[in-house]
Short mmCIF file of C-alpha atoms in Angstrom, two decimals:
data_model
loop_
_atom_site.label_atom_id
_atom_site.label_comp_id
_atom_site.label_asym_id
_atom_site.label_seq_id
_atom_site.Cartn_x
_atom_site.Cartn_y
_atom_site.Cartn_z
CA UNK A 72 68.01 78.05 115.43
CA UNK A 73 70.22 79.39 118.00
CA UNK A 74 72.94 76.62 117.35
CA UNK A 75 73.13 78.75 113.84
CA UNK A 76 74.17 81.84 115.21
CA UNK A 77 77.99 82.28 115.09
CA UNK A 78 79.79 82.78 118.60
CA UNK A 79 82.38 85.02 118.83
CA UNK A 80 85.35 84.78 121.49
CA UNK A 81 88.06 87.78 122.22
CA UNK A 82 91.03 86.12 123.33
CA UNK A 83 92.73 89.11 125.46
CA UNK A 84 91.74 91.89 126.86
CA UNK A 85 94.47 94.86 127.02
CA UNK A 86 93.82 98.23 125.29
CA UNK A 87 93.56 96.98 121.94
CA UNK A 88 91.55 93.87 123.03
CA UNK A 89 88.67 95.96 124.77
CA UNK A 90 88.76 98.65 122.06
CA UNK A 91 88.04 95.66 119.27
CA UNK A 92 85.08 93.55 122.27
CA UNK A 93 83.38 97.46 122.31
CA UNK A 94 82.68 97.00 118.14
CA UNK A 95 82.57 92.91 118.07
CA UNK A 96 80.19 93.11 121.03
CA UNK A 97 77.82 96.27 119.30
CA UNK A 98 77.70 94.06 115.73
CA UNK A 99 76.81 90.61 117.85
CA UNK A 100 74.16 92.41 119.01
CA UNK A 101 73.09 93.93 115.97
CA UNK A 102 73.50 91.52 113.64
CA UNK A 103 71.25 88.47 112.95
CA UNK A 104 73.66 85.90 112.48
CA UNK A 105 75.80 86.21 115.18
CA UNK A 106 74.73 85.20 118.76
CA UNK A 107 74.65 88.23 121.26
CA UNK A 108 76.52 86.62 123.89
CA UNK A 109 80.52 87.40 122.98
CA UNK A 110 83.44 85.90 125.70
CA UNK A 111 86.47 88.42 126.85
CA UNK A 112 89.25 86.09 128.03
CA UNK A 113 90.66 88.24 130.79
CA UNK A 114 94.06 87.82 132.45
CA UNK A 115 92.61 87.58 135.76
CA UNK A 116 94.32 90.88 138.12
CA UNK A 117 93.21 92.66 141.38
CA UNK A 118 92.53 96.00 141.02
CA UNK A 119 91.69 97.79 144.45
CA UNK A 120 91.12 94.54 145.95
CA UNK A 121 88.38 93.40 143.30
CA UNK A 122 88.79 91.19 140.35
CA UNK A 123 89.38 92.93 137.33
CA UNK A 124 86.62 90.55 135.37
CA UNK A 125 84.10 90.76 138.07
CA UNK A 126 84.93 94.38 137.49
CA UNK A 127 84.39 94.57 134.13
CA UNK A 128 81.35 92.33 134.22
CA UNK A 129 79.59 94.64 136.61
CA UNK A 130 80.72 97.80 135.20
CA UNK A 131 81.05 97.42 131.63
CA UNK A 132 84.56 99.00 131.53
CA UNK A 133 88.04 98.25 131.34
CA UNK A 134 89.42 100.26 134.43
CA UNK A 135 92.74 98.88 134.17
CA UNK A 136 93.33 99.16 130.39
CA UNK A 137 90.51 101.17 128.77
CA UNK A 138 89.39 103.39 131.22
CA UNK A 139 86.88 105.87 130.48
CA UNK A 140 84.90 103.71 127.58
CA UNK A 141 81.89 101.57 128.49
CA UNK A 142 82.26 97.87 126.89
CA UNK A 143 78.52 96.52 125.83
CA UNK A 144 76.57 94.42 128.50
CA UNK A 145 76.63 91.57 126.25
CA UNK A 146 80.94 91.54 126.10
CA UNK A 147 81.15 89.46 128.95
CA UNK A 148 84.60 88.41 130.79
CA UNK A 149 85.73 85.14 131.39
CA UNK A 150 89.07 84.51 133.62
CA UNK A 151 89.83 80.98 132.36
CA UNK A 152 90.32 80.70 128.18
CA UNK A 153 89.01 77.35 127.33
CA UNK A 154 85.85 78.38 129.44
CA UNK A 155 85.67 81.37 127.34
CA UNK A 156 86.39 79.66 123.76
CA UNK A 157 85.12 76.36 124.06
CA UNK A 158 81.81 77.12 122.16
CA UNK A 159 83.34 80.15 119.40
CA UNK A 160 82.97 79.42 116.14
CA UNK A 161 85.30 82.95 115.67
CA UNK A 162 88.08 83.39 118.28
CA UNK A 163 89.56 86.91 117.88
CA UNK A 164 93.78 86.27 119.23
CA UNK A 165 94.79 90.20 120.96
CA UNK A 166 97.31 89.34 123.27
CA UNK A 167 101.02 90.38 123.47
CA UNK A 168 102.82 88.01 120.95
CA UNK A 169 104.78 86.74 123.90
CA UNK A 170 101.83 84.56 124.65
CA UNK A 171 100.65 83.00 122.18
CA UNK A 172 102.52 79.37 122.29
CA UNK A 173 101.14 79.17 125.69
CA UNK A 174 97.43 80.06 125.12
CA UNK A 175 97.59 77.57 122.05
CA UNK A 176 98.79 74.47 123.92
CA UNK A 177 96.08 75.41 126.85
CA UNK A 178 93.35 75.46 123.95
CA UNK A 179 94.08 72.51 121.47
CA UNK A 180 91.63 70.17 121.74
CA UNK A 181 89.45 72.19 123.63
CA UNK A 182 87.48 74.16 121.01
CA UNK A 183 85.31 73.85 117.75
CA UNK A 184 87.29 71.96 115.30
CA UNK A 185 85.39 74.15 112.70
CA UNK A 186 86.35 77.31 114.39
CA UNK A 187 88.41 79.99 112.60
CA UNK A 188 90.49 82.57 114.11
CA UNK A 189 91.49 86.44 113.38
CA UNK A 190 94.44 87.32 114.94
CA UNK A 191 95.30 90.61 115.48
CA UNK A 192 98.28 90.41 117.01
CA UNK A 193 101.69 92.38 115.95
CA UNK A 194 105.11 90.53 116.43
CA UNK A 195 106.86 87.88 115.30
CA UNK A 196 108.17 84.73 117.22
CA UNK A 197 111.59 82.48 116.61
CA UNK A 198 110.89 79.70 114.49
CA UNK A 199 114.05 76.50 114.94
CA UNK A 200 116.87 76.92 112.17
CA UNK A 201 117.04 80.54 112.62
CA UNK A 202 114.06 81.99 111.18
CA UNK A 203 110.83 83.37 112.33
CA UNK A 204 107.61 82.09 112.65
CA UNK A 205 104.22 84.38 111.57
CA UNK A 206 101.58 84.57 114.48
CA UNK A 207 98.84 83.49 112.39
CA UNK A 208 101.25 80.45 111.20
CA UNK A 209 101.70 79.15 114.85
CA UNK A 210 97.72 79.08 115.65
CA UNK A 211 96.71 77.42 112.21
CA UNK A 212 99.49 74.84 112.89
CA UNK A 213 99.35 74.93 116.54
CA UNK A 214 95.18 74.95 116.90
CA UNK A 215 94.40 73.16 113.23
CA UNK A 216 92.41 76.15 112.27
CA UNK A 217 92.91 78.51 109.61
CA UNK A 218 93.94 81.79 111.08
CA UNK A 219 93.38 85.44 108.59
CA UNK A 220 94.62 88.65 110.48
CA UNK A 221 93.30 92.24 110.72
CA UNK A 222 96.42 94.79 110.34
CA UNK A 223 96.34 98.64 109.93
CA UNK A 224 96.44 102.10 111.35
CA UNK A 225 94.27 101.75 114.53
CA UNK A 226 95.70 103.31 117.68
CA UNK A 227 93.63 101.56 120.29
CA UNK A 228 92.01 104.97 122.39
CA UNK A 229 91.06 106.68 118.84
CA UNK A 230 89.29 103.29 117.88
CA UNK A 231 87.62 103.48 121.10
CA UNK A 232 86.47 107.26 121.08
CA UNK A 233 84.93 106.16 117.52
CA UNK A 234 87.41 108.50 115.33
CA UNK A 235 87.18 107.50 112.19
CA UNK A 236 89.95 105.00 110.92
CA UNK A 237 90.23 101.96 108.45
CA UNK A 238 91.84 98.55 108.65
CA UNK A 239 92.79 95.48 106.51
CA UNK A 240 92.09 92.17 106.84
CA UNK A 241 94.35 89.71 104.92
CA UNK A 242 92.01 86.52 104.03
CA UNK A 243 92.95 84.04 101.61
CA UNK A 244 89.19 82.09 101.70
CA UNK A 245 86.69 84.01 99.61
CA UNK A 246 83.72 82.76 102.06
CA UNK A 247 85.52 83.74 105.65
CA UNK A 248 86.48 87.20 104.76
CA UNK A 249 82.76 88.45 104.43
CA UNK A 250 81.86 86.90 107.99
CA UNK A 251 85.25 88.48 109.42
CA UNK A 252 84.34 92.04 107.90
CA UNK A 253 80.71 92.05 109.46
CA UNK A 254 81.77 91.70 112.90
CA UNK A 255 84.76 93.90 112.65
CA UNK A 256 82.96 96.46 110.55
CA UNK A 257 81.23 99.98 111.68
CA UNK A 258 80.37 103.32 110.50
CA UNK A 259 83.79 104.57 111.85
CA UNK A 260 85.96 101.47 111.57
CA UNK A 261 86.20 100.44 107.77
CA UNK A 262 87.63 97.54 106.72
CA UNK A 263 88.98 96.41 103.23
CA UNK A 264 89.97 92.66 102.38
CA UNK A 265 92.67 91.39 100.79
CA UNK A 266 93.97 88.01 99.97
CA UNK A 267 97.77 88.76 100.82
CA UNK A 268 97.74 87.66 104.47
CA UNK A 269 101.29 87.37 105.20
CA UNK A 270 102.33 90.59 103.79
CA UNK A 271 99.19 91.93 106.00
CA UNK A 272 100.69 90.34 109.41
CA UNK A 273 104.79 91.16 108.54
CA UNK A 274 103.27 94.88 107.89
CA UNK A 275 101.99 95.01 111.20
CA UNK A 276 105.03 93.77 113.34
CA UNK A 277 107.30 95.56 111.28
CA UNK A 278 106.29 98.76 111.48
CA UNK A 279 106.68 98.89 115.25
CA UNK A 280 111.09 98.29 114.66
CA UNK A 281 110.44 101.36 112.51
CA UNK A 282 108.58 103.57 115.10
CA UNK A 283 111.01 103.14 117.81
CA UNK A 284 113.80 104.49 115.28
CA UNK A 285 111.37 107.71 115.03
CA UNK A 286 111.43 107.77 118.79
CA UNK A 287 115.35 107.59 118.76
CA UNK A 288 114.53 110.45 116.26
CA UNK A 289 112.05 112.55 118.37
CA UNK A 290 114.60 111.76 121.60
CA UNK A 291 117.16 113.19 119.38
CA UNK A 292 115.27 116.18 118.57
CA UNK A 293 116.32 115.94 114.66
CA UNK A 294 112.52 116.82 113.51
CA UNK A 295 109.99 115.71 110.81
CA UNK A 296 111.99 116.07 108.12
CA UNK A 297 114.37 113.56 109.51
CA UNK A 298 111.76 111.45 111.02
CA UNK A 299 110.01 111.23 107.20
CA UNK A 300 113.53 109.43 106.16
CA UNK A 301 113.19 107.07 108.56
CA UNK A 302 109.82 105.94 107.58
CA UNK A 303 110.47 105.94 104.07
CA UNK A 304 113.55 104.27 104.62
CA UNK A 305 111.70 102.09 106.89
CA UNK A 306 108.89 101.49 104.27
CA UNK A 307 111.89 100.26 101.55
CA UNK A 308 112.83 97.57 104.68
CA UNK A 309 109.77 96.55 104.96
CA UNK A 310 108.89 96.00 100.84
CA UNK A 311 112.60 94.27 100.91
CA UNK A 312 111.82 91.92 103.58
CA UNK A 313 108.94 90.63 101.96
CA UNK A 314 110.10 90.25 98.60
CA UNK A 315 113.24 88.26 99.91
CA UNK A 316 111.82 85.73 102.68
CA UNK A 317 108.43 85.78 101.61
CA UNK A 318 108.11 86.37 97.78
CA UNK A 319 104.94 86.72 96.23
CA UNK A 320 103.45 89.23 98.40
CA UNK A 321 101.55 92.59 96.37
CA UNK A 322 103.11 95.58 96.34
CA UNK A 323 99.88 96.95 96.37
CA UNK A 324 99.29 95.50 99.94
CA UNK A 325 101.90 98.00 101.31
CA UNK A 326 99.16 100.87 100.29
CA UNK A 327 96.54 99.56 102.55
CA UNK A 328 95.47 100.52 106.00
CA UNK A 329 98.13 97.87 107.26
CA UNK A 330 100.90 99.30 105.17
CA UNK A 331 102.24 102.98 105.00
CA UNK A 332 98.92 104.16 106.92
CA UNK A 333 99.89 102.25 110.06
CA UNK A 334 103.61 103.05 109.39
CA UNK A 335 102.96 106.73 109.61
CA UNK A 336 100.39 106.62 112.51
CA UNK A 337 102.46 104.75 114.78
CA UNK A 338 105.91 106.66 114.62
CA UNK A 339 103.78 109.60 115.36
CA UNK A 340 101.59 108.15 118.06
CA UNK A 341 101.67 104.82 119.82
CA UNK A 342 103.88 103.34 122.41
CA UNK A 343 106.73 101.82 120.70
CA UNK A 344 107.61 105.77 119.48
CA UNK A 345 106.95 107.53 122.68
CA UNK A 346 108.98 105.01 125.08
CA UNK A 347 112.45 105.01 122.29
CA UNK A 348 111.67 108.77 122.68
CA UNK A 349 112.31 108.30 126.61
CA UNK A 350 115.04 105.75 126.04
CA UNK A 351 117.02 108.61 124.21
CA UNK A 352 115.96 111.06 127.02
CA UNK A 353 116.28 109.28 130.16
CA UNK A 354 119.05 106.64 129.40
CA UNK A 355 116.87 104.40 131.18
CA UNK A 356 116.52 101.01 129.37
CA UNK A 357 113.84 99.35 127.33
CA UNK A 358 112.28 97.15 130.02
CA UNK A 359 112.45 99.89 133.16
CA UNK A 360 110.64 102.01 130.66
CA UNK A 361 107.87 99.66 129.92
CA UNK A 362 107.45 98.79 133.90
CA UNK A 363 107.03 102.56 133.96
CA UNK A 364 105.79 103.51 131.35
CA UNK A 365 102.99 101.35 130.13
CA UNK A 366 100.59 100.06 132.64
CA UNK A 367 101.08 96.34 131.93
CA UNK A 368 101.00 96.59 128.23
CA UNK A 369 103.60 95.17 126.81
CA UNK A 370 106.29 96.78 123.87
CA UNK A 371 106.30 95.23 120.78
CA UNK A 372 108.91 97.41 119.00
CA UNK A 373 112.58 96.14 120.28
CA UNK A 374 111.25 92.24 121.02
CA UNK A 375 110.56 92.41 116.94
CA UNK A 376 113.54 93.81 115.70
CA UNK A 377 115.38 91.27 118.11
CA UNK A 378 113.36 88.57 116.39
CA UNK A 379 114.54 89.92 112.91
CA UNK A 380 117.90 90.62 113.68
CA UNK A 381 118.06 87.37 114.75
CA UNK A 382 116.92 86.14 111.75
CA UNK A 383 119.15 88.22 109.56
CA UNK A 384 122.50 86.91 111.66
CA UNK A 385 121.69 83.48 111.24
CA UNK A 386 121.21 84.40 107.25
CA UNK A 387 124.38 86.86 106.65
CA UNK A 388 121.71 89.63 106.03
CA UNK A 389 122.18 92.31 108.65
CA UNK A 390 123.83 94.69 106.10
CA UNK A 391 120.95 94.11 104.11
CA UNK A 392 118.85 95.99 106.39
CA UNK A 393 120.59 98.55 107.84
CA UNK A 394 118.29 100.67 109.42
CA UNK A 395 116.27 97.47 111.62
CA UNK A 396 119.84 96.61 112.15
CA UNK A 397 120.47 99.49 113.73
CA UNK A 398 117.55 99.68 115.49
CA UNK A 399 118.27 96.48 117.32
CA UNK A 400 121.36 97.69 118.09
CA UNK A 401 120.57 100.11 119.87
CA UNK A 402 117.60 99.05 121.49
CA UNK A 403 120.15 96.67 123.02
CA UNK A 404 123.18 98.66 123.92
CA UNK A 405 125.44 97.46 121.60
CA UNK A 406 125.49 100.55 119.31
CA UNK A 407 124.78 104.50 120.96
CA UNK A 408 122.21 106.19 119.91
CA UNK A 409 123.91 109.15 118.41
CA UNK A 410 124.86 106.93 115.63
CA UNK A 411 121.57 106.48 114.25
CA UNK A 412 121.83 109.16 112.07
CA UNK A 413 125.02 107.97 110.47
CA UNK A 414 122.68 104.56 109.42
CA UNK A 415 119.97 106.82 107.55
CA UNK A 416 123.12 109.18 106.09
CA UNK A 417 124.65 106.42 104.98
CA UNK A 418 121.83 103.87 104.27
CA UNK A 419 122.54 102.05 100.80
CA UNK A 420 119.15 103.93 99.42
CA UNK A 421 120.95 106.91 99.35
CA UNK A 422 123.20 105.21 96.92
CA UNK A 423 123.57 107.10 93.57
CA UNK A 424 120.67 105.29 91.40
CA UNK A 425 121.33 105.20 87.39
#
C-alpha cells in the first residue's frame, strides 16, 4: 500500500522554499494519497555553530530564512539532494535560478524515472546561439521528466503568515495538474490551472526586470502615479515578449495570479523593488546591496534583465523593448539612473495610436 502513496521532495530551502514545505508538508499529512514523510534539500550552513538542517530538524523552523514560522514535524531536512530525491515521485525545484544546471547534473540518473517536477523558480538562463533557455525547459531536458511550474503573486512571509493569496500553475497534462493542485492547495493559498506553461514561467521572471524599474522609481521619489506607468508599460513588455519569441501563448494567461497580480505585488513589495530603491539611494551597486541586504537570498531582478538583454542584442531587438532595456542598463552602469524617466516619456507606447 505504502509504495502507492506519492512522495514529495522540496528541492531548496530559502524563504520561498520553507514557506511552500510549511503547506506541502500540512497536505502530505492530510491527504490520503500522499505519504507523510516530505524531504527539504537544505544547502547545508552553520548557524551559531550548529547545522542549519540539524537545526531545522529539531526545531521545526527555518532560523536562517524563515524565522518566526514553525515548518511541520513531518518536513524533514536533508543536506545531500540525491539522498533527499531519490525516492519522490514529485520534486518541487525552489532554488535561485543560478543553480539549477548544477543540481540537475548531480540528480540525473539518480531519481524515479516516472517522477515529475514543479518548478517554481523565477529567472531565466542563457541558452547557446544567443537565446534563453526556460527553467522548466532545462529540467525536462536535463532530468527526462516533464516539468509544469507554479507562478503568481505570493510574497514568501505573507504565504507563510497564511494571508490569503492565489497562484497559477501552468500544466499542459490534464492528469498531473490535479495531483500538483492538491499538494499545493489550502484554504488560504488558491490555486487555478492552466495549460499555458511557458507564458506562466516568462510571467514570473519577467516581472522581477519590471520591479526593479519601480525601485529606480521609488529611489527617485517620482510616486504611484509614475510607478503605475512603469508597470503598465512593463505589462505591454511582457505581452510583447511572448507573442514574438514564444507565440501562441493566451492573452488571457497575463490575467492570472502569475500575470498582472504578481506584477503589481512585487513592485510594491518584494526584494527586487526595495534593493533598486537602495541602488538609487545609496549609489552602492547591485551585488554590495544583495551581500547587505538580503541574508543569502539571492536577486533575481538585474541577473534577468541581463539574460534578456542579452537575448535582445544578439537579435537586433533592444529598441524593441525599451523599458527592460533600460533597466539593464542601468542596473549595470552603463546608463544613470536619472534617465529612466526619459525611457517611460518617451517609450514607443506613448506613440500617437490611430
Amino acid at each position: 500500500m505504502s509504495q502507492k502513496l506519492k512522495k514529495v521532495c522540496i528541492v531548496g530551502s530559502g524563504n520561498w522554499g520553507s514557506a511552500i514545505a510549511k503547506i506541502v508538508g500540512s497536505n502530505a499529512k492530510k491527504l490520503p494519497h500522499f505519504d507523510d514523510k516530505v524531504t527539504m534539500y537544505v544547502y547545508e550552513e552553520m548557524i551559531n555553530g550548529k547545522k542549519l538542517t540539524e537545526i531545522i530538524n529539531e526545531t521545526h523552523e527555518n532560523v536562517k530564512y524563515l524565522p518566526g514560522h514553525k515548518l511541520p514535524p513531518n518536513v524533514v531536512a536533508v543536506p545531500d539532494v540525491v539522498e533527499a530525491a531519490k525516492e519522490a515521485d514529485i520534486l518541487i525545484f525552489v532554488v535561485p535560478h543560478q543553480f539549477i544546471r548544477t543540481l540537475c547534473s548531480t540528480l540525473l540518473g539518480k531519481i524515479k524515472p516516472t517522477a515529475i517536477a514543479l518548478s517554481l523558480i523565477k529567472g531565466f538562463d542563457r541558452a547557446e546561439g544567443g537565446g534563453i533557455d526556460l527553467i522548466s525547459h532545462i529540467i525536462t531536458r536535463h532530468l527526462r521528466i516533464p516539468c509544469s511550474v507554479l507562478m503568481g503573486a505570493n510574497l514568501a512571509g505573507e504565504v507563510a503568515d497564511e494571508n490569503f493569496c492565489e497562484t497559477t500553475i501552468g500544466c499542459r497534462d490534464t492528469k498531473q495538474g490535479p495531483l500538483l493542485r492538491d499538494i499545493i492547495q489550502t484554504d488560504y493559498f488558491r490555486v487555478v490551472v492552466v495549460d499555458d506553461e511557458d507564458t506562466v514561467e516568462i510571467c514570473g521572471a519577467l516581472k522581477n526586470i519590471v520591479a526593479c524599474g519601480a525601485g529606480f522609481v521609488d529611489g527617485l521619489g517620482l510616486g504611484d502615479n509614475t510607478k503605475a506607468a512603469v508597470i503598465r508599460l512593463g505589462l505591454m513588455e511582457m505581452i510583447k515578449f511572448v507573442d514574438v519569441f514564444y507565440p501562441g501563448g493566451k492573452l488571457s494567461t497575463f490575467f492570472e495570479s502569475c500575470g498582472v497580480a504578481d506584477l503589481i505585488t512585487t513592485c510594491y513589495g518584494g526584494r527586487n523593488r526595495k534593493v533598486s530603491e537602495a541602488f538609487v539611494k545609496t549609489g552602492k551597486s547591485i551585488k554590495v546591496l544583495e551581500d547587505e541586504m538580503l541574508n543569502g537570498q539571492k536577486l533575481q531582478g538585474p541577473f534577468t534583465a541581463e539574460e534578456v538583454n542579452y537575448m535582445l542584442k544578439n537579435k537586433g531587438m533592444e529598441e524593441k523593448f525599451p523599458l527592460f532595456t533600460a533597466i539593464h542598463k542601468i542596473c549595470t552602469g552603463q546608463k544613470p539612473v536619472a534617465e529612466f524617466i526619459d525611457c517611460i516619456r518617451h517609450h514607443p507606447e506613448h506613440m500617437v495610436k490611430q
